Tab-separated table of C-alpha atoms in Angstrom:
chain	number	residue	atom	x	y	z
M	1034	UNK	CA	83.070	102.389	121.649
M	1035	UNK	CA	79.424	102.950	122.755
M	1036	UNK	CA	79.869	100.683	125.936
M	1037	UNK	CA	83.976	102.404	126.600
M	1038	UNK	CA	81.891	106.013	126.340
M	1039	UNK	CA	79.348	104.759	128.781
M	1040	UNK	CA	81.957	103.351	131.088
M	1041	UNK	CA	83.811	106.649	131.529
M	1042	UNK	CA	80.177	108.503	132.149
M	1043	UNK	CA	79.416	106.173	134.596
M	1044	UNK	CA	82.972	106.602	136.233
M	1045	UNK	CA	83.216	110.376	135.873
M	1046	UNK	CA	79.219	110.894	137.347
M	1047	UNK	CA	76.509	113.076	135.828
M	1048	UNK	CA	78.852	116.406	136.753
M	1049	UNK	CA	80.938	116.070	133.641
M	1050	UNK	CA	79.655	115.238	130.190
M	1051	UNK	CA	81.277	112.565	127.725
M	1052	UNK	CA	80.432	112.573	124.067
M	1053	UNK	CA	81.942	109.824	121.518
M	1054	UNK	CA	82.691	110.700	117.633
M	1055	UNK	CA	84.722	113.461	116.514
M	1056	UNK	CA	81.647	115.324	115.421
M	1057	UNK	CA	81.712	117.108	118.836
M	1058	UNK	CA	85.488	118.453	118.553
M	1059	UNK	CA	84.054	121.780	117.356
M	1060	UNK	CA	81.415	122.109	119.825
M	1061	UNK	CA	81.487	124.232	122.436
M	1062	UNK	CA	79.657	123.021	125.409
M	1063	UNK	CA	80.293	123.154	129.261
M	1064	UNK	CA	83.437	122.913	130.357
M	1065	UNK	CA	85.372	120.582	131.832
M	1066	UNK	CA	84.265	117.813	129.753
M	1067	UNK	CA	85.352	114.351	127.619
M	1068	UNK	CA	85.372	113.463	123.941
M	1069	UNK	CA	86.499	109.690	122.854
M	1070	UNK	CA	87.346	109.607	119.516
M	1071	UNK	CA	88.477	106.329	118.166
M	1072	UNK	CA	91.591	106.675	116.035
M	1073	UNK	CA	93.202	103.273	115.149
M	1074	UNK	CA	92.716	99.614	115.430
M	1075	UNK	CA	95.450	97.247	114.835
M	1076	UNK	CA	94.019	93.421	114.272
M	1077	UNK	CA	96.328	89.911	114.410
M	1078	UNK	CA	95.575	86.780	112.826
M	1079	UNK	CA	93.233	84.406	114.613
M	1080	UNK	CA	94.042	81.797	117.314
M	1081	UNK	CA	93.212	78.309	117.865
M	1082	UNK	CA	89.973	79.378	119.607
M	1083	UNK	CA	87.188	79.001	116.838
M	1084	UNK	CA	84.958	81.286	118.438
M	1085	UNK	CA	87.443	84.384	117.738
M	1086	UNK	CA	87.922	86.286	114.606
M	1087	UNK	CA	91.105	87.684	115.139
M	1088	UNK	CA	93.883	86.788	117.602
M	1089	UNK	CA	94.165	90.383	119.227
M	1090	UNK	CA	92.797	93.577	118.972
M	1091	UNK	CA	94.158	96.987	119.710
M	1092	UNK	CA	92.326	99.948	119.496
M	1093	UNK	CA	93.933	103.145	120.189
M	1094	UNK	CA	91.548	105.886	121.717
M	1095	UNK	CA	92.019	109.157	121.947
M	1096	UNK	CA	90.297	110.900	125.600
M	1097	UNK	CA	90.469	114.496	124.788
M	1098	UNK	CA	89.711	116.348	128.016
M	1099	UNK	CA	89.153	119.761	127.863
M	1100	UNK	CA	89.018	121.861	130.916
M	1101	UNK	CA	89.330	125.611	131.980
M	1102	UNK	CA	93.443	125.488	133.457
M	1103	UNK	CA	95.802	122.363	132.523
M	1104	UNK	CA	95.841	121.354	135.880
M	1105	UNK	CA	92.426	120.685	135.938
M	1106	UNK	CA	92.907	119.072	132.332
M	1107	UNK	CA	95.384	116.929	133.747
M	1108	UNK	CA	93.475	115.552	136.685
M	1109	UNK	CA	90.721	114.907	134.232
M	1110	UNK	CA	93.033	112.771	132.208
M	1111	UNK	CA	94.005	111.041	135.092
M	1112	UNK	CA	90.702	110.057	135.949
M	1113	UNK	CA	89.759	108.643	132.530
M	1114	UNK	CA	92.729	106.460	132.277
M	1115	UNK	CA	92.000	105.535	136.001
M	1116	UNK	CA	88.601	104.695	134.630
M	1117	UNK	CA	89.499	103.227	131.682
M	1118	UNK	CA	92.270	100.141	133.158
M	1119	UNK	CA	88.993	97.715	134.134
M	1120	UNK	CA	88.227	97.879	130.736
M	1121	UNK	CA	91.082	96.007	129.505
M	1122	UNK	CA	92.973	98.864	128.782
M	1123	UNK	CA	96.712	98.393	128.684
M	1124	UNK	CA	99.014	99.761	131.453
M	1125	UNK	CA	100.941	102.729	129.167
M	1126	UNK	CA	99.153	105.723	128.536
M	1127	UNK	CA	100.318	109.208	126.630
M	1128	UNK	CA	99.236	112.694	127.460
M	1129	UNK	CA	99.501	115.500	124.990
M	1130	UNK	CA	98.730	119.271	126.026
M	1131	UNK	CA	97.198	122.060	123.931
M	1132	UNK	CA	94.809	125.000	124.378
M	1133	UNK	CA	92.172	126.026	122.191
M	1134	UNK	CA	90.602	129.259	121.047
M	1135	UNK	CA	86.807	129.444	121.502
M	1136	UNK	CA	86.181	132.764	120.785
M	1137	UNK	CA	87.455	135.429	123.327
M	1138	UNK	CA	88.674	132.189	125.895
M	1139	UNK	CA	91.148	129.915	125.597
M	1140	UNK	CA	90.610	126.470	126.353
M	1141	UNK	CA	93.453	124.118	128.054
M	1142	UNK	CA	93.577	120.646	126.895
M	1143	UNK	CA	94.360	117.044	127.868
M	1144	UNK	CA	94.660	114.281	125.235
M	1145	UNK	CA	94.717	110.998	126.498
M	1146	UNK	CA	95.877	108.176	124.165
M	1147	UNK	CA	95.290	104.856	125.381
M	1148	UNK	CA	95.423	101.859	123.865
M	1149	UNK	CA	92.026	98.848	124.666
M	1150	UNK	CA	92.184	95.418	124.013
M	1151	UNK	CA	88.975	93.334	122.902
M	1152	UNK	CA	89.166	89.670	121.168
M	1153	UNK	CA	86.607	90.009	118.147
M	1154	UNK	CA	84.493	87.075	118.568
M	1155	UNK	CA	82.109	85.683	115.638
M	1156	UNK	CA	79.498	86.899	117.343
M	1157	UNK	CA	80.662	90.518	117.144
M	1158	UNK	CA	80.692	90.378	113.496
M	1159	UNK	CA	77.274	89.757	111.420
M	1160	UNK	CA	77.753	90.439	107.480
M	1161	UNK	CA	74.021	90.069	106.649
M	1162	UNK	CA	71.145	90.091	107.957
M	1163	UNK	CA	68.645	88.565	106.043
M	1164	UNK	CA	65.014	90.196	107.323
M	1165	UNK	CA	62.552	89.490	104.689
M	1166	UNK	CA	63.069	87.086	101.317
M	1167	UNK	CA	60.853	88.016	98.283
M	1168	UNK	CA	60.678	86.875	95.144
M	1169	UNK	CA	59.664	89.444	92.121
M	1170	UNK	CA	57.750	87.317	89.190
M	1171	UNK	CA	57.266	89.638	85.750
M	1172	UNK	CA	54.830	87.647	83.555
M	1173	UNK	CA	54.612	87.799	79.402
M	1174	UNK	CA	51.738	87.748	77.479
M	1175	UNK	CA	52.515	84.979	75.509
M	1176	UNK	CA	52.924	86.311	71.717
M	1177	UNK	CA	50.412	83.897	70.122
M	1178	UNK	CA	47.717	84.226	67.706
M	1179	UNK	CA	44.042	85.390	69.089
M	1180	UNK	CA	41.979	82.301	69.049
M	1181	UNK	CA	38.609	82.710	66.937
M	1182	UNK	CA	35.596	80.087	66.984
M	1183	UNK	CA	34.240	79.565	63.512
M	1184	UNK	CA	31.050	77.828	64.939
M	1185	UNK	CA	27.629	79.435	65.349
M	1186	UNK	CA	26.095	79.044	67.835
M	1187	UNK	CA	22.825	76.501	67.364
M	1188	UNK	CA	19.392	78.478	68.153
M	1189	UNK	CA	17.777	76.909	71.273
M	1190	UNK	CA	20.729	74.569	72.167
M	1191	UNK	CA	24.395	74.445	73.791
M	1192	UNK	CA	27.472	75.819	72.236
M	1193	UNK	CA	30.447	73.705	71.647
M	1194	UNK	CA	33.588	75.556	70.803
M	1195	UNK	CA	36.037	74.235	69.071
M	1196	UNK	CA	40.122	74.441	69.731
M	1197	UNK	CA	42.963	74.974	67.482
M	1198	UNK	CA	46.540	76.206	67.363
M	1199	UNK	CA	47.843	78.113	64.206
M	1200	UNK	CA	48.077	75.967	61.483
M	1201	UNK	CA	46.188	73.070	62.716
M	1202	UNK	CA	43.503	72.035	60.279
M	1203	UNK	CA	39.806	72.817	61.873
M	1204	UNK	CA	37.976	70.384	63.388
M	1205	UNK	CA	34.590	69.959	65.062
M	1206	UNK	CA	33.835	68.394	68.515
C-alpha cells in the first residue's frame, strides 16, 4: 500500500497531499486532498509457478478524494484512477459521492474504488525472522551432603585431604 500511496503522490505532485490508513478520515487538513484506505483483498489458490504464494490477488482500494465542489472532487478521482492503471490496476472503477460536515463547511467528496492486482511471491511473505538465538541455562545446587575432612592437619608438613561420599566408609590417602 506504501509503494500504491507513493505512486499517486508522485502522480498528483507536491500541490495535493495523499495520506494512507484510515486514521486520517477524521482529520481535517488542506483541501483538496487523497486518503487510500485499503478495504479488501480477495486471494486464489497458487499456480504452477513455485515462486508465488497465491495464484491472484485482488485488493480493493478505496481513493477517497475530498475537495471543496464535486466537480473538483470528480476531476480528482479521475486523476487517481488515471494514476493508478500503470500499477496494475484493473480497467473498472466505481465512484461514490458524499459531502461532509467539518464544522461550519461542508466538504464534497469523491470515493474511488478500484480494484489492484499483485501476485504474492515467497519473497513477499517472511513468518520469522530469527535475529539473535540464546540459550537460558538455570543451574541447581546439587542437594548433597557438605563434605567434612576428619584429618588434622600435620604441624610443619603438607595436608592430604581425604574424599568420601555419604555412606562410604573413611579412608586415608
Amino acid at each position: 500500500m506504501e509503494d500504491l500511496a507513493q505512486a499517486l503522490q508522485d502522480a498528483l505532485g507536491t500541490a495535493l497531499a495523499v495520506y494512507l490508513g484510515p486514521e486520517h478520515l477524521d482529520d481535517q487538513p488542506e483541501l483538496p486532498h487523497v486518503i487510500v484506505v485499503p478495504t479488501a483483498e480477495t486471494l486464489t489458490p497458487p499456480t504452477q509457478n513455485p515462486q508465488q504464494l497465491v495464484g491472484d490477488s485482488a485488493m480493493t482500494v478505496d481513493v477517497i478524494c475530498r475537495a471543496v465542489t464535486y466537480q473538483d472532487a470528480r476531476t480528482l478521482a479521475l486523476l487517481c484512477w488515471t494514476a493508478l492503471m500503470p500499477l496494475r490496476a484493473r480497467p473498472t472503477a466505481a465512484v461514490q459521492y458524499g459531502s461532509e460536515p467539518w464544522g461550519d463547511y461542508t466538504v464534497r467528496s469523491a470515493v474511488l474504488t478500484v480494484t489492484v492486482t499483485a501476485p504474492v511471491l515467497r519473497s513477499d511473505v517472511t513468518l520469522a525472522r530469527i535475529e539473535e538465538i540464546a540459550a537460558h541455562h538455570r543451574y541447581l545446587i546439587p542437594a548433597t551432603q557438605q563434605e567434612v575432612s576428619n584429618d588434622q592437619e600435620p604441624e610443619g608438613g603438607t595436608y592430604r585431604g581425604d574424599f568420601h561420599e555419604h555412606a562410604d566408609p573413611v579412608h586415608r590417602l
